[in-house]
XYZ file of C-alpha atoms in Angstrom:
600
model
C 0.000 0.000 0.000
C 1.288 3.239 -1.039
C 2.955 5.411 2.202
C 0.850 8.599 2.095
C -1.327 10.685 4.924
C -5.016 9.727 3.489
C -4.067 5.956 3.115
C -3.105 6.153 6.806
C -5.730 8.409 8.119
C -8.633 6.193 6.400
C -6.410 3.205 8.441
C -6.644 4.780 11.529
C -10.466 5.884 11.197
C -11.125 2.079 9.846
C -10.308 0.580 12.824
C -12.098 3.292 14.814
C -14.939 1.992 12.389
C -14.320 -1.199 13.447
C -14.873 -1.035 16.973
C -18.149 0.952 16.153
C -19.344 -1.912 14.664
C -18.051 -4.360 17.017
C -20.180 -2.312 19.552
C -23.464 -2.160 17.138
C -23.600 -5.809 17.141
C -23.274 -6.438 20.702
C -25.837 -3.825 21.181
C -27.833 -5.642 18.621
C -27.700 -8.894 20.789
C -28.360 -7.514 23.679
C -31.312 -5.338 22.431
C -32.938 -8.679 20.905
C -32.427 -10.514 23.697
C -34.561 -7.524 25.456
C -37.076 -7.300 22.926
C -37.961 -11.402 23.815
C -37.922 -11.428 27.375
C -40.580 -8.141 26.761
C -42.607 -9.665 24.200
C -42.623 -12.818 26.411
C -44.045 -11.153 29.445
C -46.198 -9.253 26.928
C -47.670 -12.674 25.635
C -47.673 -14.989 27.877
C -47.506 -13.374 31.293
C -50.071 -10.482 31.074
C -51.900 -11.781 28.045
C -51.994 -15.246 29.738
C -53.002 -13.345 33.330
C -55.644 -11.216 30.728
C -57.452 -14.776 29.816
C -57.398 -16.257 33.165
C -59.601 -13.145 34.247
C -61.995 -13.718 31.605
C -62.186 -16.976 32.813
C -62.961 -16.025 36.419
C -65.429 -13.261 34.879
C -67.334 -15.858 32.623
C -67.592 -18.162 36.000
C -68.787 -15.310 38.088
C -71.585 -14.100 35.869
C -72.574 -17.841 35.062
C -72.923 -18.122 39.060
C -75.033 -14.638 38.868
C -77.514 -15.840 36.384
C -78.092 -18.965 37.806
C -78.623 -17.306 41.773
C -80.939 -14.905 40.148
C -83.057 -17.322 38.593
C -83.365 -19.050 41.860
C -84.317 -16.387 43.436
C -87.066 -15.423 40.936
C -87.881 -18.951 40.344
C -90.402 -18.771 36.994
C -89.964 -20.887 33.863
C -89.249 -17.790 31.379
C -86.354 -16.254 33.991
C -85.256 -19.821 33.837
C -85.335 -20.136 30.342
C -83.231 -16.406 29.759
C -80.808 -17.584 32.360
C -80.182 -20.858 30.213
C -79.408 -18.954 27.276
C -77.327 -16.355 28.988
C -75.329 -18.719 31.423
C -74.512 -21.019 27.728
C -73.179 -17.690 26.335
C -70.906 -16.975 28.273
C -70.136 -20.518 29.029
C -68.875 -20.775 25.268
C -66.652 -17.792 25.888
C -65.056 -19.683 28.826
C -64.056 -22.174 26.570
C -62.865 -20.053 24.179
C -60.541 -18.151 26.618
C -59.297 -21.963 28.182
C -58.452 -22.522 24.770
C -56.495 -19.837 24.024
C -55.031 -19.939 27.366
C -54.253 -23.455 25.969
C -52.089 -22.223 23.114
C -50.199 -19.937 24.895
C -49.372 -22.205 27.640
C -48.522 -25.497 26.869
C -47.310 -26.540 29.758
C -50.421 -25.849 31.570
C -53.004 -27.557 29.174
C -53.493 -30.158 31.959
C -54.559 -27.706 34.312
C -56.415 -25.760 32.112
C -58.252 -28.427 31.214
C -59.250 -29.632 34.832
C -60.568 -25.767 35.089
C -62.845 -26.422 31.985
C -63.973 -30.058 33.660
C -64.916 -28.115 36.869
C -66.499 -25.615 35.190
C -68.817 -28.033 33.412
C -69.879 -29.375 36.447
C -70.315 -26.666 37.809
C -72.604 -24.874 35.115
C -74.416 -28.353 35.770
C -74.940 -27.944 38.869
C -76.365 -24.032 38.644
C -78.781 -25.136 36.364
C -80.061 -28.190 38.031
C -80.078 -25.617 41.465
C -82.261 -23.324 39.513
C -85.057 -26.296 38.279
C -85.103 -27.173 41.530
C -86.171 -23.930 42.816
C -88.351 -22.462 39.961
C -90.278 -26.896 40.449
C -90.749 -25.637 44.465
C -88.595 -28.641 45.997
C -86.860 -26.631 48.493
C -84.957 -29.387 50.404
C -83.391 -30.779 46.651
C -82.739 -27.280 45.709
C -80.462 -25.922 48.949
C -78.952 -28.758 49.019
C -77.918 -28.466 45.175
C -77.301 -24.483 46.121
C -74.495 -25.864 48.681
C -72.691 -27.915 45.816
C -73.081 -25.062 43.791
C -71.688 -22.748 45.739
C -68.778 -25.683 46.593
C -68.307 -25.643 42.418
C -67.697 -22.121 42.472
C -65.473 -22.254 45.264
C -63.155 -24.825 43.100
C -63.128 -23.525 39.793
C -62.423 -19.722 41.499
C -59.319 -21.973 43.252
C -57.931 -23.041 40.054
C -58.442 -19.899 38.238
C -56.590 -18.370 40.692
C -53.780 -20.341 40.801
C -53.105 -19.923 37.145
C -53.635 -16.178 37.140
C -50.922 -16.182 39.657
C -48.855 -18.397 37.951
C -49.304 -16.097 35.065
C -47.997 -12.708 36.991
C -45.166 -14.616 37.679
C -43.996 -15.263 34.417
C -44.889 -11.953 33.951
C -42.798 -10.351 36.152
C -39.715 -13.054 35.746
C -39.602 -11.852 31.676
C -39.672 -7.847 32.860
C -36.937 -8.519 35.187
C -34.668 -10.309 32.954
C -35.266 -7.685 30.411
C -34.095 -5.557 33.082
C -30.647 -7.155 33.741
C -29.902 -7.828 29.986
C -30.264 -3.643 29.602
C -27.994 -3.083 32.689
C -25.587 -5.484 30.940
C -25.942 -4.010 27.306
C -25.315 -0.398 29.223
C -22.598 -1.418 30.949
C -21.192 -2.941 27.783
C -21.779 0.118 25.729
C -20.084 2.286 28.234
C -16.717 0.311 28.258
C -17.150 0.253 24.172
C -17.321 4.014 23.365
C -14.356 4.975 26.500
C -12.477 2.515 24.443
C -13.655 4.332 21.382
C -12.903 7.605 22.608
C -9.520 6.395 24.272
C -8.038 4.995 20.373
C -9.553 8.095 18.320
C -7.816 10.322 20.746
C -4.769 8.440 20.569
C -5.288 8.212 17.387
C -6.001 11.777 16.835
C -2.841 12.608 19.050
C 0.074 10.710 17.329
C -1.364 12.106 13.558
C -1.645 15.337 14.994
C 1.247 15.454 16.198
C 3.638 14.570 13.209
C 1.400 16.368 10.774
C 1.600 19.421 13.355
C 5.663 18.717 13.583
C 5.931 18.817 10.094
C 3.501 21.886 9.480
C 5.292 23.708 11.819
C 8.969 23.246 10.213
C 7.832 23.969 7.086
C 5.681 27.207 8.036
C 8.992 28.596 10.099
C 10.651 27.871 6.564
C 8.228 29.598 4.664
C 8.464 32.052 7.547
C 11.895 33.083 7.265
C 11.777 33.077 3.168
C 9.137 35.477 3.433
C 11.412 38.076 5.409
C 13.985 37.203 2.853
C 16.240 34.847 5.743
C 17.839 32.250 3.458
C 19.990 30.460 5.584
C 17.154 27.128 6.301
C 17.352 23.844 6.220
C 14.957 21.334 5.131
C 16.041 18.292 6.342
C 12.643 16.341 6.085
C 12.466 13.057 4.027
C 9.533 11.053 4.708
C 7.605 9.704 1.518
C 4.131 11.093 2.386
C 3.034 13.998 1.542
C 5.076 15.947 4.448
C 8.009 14.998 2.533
C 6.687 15.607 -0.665
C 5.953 19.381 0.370
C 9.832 19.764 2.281
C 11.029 18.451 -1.463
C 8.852 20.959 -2.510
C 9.541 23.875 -0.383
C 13.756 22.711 -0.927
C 13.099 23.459 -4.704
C 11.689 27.366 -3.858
C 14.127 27.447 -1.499
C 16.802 27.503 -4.605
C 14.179 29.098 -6.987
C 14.155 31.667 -4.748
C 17.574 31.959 -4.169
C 18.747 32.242 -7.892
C 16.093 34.809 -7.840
C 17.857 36.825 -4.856
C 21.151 36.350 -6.533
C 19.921 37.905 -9.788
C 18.100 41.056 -7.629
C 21.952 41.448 -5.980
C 22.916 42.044 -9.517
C 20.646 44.127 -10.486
C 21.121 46.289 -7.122
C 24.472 46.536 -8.152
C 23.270 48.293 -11.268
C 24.462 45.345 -13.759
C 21.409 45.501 -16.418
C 23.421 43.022 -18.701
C 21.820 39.822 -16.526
C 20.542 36.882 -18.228
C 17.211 36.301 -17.201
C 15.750 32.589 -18.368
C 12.150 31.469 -17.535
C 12.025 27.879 -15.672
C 8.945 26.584 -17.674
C 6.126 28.205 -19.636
C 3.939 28.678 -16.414
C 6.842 31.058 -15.114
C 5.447 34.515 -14.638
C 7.615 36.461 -12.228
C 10.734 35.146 -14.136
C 8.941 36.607 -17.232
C 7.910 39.419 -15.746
C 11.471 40.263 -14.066
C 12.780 39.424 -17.744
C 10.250 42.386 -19.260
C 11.191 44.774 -16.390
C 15.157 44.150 -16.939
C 14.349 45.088 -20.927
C 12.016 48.144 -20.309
C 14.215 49.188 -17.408
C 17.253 49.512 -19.636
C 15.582 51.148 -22.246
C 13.785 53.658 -19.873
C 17.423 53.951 -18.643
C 18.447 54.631 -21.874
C 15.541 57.307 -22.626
C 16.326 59.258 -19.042
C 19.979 60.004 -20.415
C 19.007 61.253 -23.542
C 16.185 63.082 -21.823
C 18.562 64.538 -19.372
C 20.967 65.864 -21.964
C 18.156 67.303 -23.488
C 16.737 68.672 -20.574
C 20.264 70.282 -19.389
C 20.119 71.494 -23.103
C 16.787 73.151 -22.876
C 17.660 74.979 -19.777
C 20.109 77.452 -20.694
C 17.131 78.446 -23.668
C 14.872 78.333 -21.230
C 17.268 81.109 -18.599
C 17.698 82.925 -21.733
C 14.148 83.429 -22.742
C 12.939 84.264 -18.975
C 15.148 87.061 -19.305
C 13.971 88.472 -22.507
C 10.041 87.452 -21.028
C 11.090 89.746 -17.728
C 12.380 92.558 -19.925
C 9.320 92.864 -21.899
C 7.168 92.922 -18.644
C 8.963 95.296 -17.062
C 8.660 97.673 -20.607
C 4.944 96.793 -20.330
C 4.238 97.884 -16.774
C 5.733 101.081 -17.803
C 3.355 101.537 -20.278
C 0.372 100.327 -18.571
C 1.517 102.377 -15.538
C 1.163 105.454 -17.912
C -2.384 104.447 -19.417
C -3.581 103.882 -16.009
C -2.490 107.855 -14.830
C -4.538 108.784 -18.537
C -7.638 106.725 -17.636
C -8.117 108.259 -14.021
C -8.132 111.788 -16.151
C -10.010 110.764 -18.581
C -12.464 109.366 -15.898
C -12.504 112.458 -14.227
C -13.161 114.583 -16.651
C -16.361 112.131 -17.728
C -17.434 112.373 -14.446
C -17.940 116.355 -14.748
C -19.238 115.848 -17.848
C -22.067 113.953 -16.280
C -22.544 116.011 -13.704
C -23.074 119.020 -16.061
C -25.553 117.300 -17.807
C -27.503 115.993 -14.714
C -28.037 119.808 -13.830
C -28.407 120.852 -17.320
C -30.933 118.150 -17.514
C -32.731 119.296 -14.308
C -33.175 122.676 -15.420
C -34.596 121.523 -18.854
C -37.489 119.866 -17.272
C -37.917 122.595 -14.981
C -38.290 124.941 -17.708
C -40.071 122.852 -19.790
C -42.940 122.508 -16.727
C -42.444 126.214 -16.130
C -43.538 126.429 -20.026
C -46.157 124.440 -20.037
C -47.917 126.114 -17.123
C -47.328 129.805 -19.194
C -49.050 128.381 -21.827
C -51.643 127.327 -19.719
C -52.277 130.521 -17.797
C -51.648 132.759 -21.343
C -54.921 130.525 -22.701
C -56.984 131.316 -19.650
C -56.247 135.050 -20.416
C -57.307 134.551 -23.533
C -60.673 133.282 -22.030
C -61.117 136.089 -19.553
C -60.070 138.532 -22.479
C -63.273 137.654 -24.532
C -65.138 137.052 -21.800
C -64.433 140.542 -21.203
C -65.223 141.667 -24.303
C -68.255 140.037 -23.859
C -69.448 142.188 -20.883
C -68.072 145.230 -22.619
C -70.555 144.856 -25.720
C -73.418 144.433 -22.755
C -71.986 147.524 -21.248
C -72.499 149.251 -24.542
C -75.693 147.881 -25.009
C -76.729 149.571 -21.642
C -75.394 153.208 -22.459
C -77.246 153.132 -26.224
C -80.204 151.794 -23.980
C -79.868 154.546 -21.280
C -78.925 157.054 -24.377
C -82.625 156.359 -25.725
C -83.824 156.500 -22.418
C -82.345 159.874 -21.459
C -83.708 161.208 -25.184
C -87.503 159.971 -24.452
C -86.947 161.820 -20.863
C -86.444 164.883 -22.728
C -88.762 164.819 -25.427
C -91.145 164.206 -22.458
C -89.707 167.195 -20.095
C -90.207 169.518 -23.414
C -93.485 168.396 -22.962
C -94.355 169.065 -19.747
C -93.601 172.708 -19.725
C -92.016 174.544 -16.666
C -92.888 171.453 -14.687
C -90.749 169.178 -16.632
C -87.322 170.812 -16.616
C -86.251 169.879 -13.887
C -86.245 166.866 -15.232
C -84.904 167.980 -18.803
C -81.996 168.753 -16.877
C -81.969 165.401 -15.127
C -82.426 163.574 -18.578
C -79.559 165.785 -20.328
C -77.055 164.430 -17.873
C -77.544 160.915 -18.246
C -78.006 161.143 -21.743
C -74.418 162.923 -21.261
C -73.576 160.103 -18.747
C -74.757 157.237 -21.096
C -72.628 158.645 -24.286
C -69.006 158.687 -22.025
C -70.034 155.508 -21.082
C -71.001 154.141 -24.496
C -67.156 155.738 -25.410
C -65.007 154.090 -22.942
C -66.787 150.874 -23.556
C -65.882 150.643 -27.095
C -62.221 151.618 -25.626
C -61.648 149.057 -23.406
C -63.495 146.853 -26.161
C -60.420 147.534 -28.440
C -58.035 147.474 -25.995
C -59.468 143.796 -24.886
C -59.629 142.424 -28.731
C -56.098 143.961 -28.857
C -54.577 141.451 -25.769
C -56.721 138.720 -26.536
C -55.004 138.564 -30.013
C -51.616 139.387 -28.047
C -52.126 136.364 -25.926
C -53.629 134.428 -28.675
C -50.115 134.742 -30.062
C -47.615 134.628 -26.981
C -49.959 130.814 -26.226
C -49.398 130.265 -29.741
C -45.054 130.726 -29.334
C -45.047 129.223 -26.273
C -47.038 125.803 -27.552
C -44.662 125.772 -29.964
C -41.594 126.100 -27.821
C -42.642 123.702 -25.279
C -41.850 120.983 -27.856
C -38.374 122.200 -28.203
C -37.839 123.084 -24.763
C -38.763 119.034 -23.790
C -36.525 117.530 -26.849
C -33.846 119.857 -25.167
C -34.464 117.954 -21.773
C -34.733 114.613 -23.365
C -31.067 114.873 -25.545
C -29.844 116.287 -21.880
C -30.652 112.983 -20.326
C -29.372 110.729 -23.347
C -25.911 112.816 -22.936
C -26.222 111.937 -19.136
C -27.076 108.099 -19.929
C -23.988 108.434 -22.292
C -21.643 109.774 -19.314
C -22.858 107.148 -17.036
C -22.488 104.391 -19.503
C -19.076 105.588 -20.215
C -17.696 106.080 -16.722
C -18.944 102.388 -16.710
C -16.638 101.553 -19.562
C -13.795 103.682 -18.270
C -14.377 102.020 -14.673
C -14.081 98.424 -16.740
C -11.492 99.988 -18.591
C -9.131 100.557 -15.149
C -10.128 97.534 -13.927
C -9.222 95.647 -16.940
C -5.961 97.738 -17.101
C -5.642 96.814 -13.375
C -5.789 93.109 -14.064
C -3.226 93.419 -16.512
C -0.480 95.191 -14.733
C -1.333 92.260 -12.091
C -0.595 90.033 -15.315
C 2.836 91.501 -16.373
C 3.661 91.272 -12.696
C 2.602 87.728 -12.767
C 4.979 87.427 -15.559
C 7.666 88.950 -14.490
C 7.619 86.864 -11.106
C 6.973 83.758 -13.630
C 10.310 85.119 -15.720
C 12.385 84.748 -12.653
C 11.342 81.776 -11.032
C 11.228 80.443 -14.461
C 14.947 81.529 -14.484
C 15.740 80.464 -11.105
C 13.798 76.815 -12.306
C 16.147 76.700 -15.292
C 19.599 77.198 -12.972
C 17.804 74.452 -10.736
C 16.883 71.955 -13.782
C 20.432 72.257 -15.009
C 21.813 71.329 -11.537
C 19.130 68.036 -11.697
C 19.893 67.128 -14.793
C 23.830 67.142 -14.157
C 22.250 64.724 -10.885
C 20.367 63.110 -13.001
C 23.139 62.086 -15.613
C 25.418 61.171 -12.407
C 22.762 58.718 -11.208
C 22.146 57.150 -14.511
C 26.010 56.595 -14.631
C 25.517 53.769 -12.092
C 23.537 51.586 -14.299
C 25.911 49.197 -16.859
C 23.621 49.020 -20.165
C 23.655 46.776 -23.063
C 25.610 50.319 -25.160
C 24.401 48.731 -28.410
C 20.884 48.537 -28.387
C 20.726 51.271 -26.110
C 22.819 53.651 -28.253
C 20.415 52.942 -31.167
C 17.645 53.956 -29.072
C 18.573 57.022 -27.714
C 20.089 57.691 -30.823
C 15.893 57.929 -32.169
C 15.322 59.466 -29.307
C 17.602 62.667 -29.956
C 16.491 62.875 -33.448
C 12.936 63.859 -32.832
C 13.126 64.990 -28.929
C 14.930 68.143 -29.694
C 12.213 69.320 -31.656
C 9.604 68.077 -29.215
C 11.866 70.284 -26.483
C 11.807 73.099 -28.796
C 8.440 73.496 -29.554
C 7.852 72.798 -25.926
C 9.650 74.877 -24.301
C 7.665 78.200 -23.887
C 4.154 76.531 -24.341
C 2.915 78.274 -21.286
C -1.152 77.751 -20.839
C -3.785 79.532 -22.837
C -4.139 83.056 -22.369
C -7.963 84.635 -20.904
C -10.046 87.170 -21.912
C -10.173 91.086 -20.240
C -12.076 93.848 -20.979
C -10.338 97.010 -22.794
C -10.770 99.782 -24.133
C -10.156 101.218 -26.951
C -10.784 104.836 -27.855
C -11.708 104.084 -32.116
C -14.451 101.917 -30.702
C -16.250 105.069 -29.113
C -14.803 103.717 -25.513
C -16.812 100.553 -25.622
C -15.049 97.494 -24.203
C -13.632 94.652 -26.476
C -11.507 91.153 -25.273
C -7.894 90.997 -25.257
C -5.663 88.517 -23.844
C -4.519 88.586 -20.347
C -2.339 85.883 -20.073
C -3.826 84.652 -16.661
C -2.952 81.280 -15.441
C 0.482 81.575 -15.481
C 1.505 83.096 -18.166
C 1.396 84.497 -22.024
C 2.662 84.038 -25.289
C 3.723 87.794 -25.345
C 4.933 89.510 -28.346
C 7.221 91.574 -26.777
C 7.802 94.372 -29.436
C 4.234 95.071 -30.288
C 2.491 98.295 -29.078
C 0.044 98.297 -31.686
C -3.214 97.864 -29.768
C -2.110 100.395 -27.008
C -2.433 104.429 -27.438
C -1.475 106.971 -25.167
C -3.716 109.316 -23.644
């Protein structure tokens, strides 16, 4: 049989199997020898003690019916009782022979019970004849050996019910003992069950636990990269298949620390060979040896390039910090022309807020004249109007005075007096009648006056309100263009912040330059320490040069995309436009180009 752990494992656990089934079959025994002695006093002791009651029953009511029907003593009580006492007569038989069958060795006895019970029934019946025919001296004397019969079948049924209980109670006890027995049994069975699997389970344990354990504190110390084990373990199971196992990673592992050693040493040139197609770290070291000495190989080009780039880039920063410093002069100057130019909008608004102010003023003040000159008008001819009924009174009063006087000439001496009287007011009436056609051309002559001045001043008012609407335009104009000047500063603001951003960005950009030559110069040192493969690495920084000095020239101002600010510019009427602001950093700037800025 083949020498591994399962093969002795299922051993081990047969033989605890075994003795399982060792103790299963004496359980078995003992457990059938149980199940007789019950069945026994089952059968034959309590169903035997069962029929012998019936028996005693059966007698007992015979004896009833028959002592009833003496006592009665008719023909038709006697008759019932004869049918009643044969019933259960034939069920005594048929309980003494069943009794019979399940007791052999009492069919002798049984059989005297069933003699004595025919006599007896005999005698019960002949008693009861007797008594029910009148002859009293026959039938006590028949009672007595009926009641004797009784007596003796009673006797006999008793001693087999007893007989019965005893069987009875001899089959429950021997149950009893064979259970004690099979307990006891079982009991020494499984503690000598439990005793071998423990062992059992101790001495496999143990060595599997030994071995475990020598191999995990080898596994242990390979995994904190302690080499110096040894795996001395040799069995043929599969313990010593795994120390075989672990003494082959063990060297594995150590070719692989050997070939890290040489790459720590900087040696790129190793020979790196996979152990079998499954072998992924050796492939994988084998990849990162090859793209470590060509990214090797890239970072010295790169480096020369860099260290190359970085005196362009000093010498740029310094033309970049020239031009800002140009352009802050300039912006420095258009800010001082803006805060004029702002000022001298800000009058001009103010000038035409109050020249606005008084427009509307006058142009109410105009409107009201022309109102008041048309209700002149209206009084004027209203006027007139009273005039001409004036007028209308002296002609009246004229006619009046005249008919007075025709009337004193009349009356004679009595009527001058009154002549007189009449001569005045005629006289009265006439000056009256003058000055009203007077003031009646002096009131046609202002109502056409003031017909006229309502007329000039309707048409002025027009005027007059256009005035004080273009006043407020001009003042909506100011305002919108102190706006544009206050956008303007702002925007001009935000760029001096710009060219100062810039100018900072020139000289840290120069002091980054001084600082990236240093690293590169570091960088070339470090790179030094790795021994490369010169041919294939030469070829490939040779491709590398060819096409990353232009990538480091175009790259080497490429700052980040200049925003948008508001300026500006006086040929646009002052409104504001979007220039670049070179926020974020910094700005292509064309250093030599004043073309979109003008002096004020």
């Amino acid at each position: 049989m083949k020498e591994n752990i399962r093969n002795k494992m299922l051993f081990a656990f047969g033989g605890v199997c075994l003795v399982l089934v060792l103790q299963l079959l004496v359980n078995g025994v003992f457990q059938s020898r149980v199940i007789s002695s019950v069945k026994e006093a089952r059968d034959k002791g309590y169903g035997g003690n069962e029929l012998a009651m019936g028996l005693k029953l059966d007698m007992l009511h015979v004896q009833e019916i028959f002592t009833d029907a003496c006592a009665v003593r008719t023909a038709e009580v006697l008759a019932d009782a004869g049918k009643d006492a044969a019933e259960h007569a034939v069920r005594f038989r048929k309980n003494a022979e069943a009794l019979k069958a399940l007791h052999q060795d009492n069919r002798g006895e049984i059989e005297e019970i069933e003699k004595l019970f025919g006599e007896f029934f005999d005698k019960g019946k002949r008693t009861a004849e007797l008594y029910v025919k009148g002859d009293l001296a026959l039938a006590a004397k028949a009672m007595e050996e009926f009641d004797s019969a009784s007596e003796e079948v009673a006797k006999q049924v008793g001693k087999i019910e007893e007989q019965m209980e005893g069987e009875a109670a001899n089959s429950i006890a021997s149950a009893l003992s064979t259970i004690k027995v099979a307990n006891v049994v079982s009991i020494v069975l499984a503690i000598a069950i439990i005793l071998f699997t423990i062992a059992l389970a101790f001495v496999f344990s143990g060595r599997i636990a030994s071995a475990l354990g020598r191999m995990v504190e080898v596994a242990r110390k390979m995994a904190v990269g302690d080499m110096n084990v040894v795996i001395n373990d040799s069995g043929k199971d599969e313990i010593g298949q795994l120390a075989g196992s672990m003494q082959a990673l063990y060297k594995a592992t150590g070719d692989i620390v050997n070939l890290a050693k040489e790459l720590a040493n900087g040696n790129l040139n190793v020979e790196v060979r996979e152990r079998s197609d499954q072998d992924e770290l050796m492939r994988s070291l084998k990849s990162m040896v090859t793209k470590l000495s060509e990214v090797i190989a890239d970072v010295r080009g790169a480096a020369d390039q860099v260290a190359a780039g970085s005196h362009e880039l000093s010498a740029s920063s310094e033309q970049v910090s020239q031009g800002a410093s140009e352009q802050a002069a300039s912006v420095e100057e258009i800010s001082s022309s803006m805060e004029e130019l702002a000022s001298t909008v800000a009058q001009s608004a103010d000038n035409a807020r109050q020249t606005s102010s008084i427009a509307s003023k006058t142009a109410i003040d105009a409107g009201a004249g022309g109102k008041a000159v048309a209700e002149t008008v209206t009084a004027m001819q209203h006027i007139a109007e009273k005039i001409e009924l004036i007028e209308e009174i002296a002609r009246q009063t004229n006619l009046l005075a005249l008919n007075a006087a025709i009337e004193a000439a009349r009356a004679g001496e009595h009527g001058k007096g009154f002549a007189v009287v009449a001569s005045e007011v005629r006289k009265l009436a006439e000056r009256s009648q003058v000055s009203a056609q007077e003031i009646k051309g002096v009131a046609i002559t202002s109502v056409a006056t003031a017909t006229n001045a309502g007329r000039l001043i309707n048409e002025i008012l027009p005027q007059i309100q256009k005035t004080a609407e273009l006043v407020q335009e001009i003042d909506a104009a100011s305002n919108e263009q102190a706006r544009g000047i206050e956008e303007n500063s702002k925007a001009i603001e935000q760029f001096d912040s710009v060219i100062q951003s810039n100018s900072a960005a020139a000289e840290e950009m120069a002091s980054t330059s001084e600082e990236l030559t240093a690293q590169a110069s570091q960088l070339l040192d470090a790179i030094a320490f790795f021994k490369l493969n010169e041919t294939g690495g030469q070829r490939r920084q040779a491709s590398n040069y060819a096409g990353g000095g232009q990538r480091a020239a175009k790259a080497r101002l490429a700052l980040p995309a200049a925003k948008k600010v508001k300026v500006a510019h006086p040929e646009n009427g002052g409104k504001l436009t979007s220039e670049p602001s070179g926020i974020g950093g910094g700005a292509n700037i064309a250093l030599d180009d004043h073309g979109d800025f003008e002096r004020y």
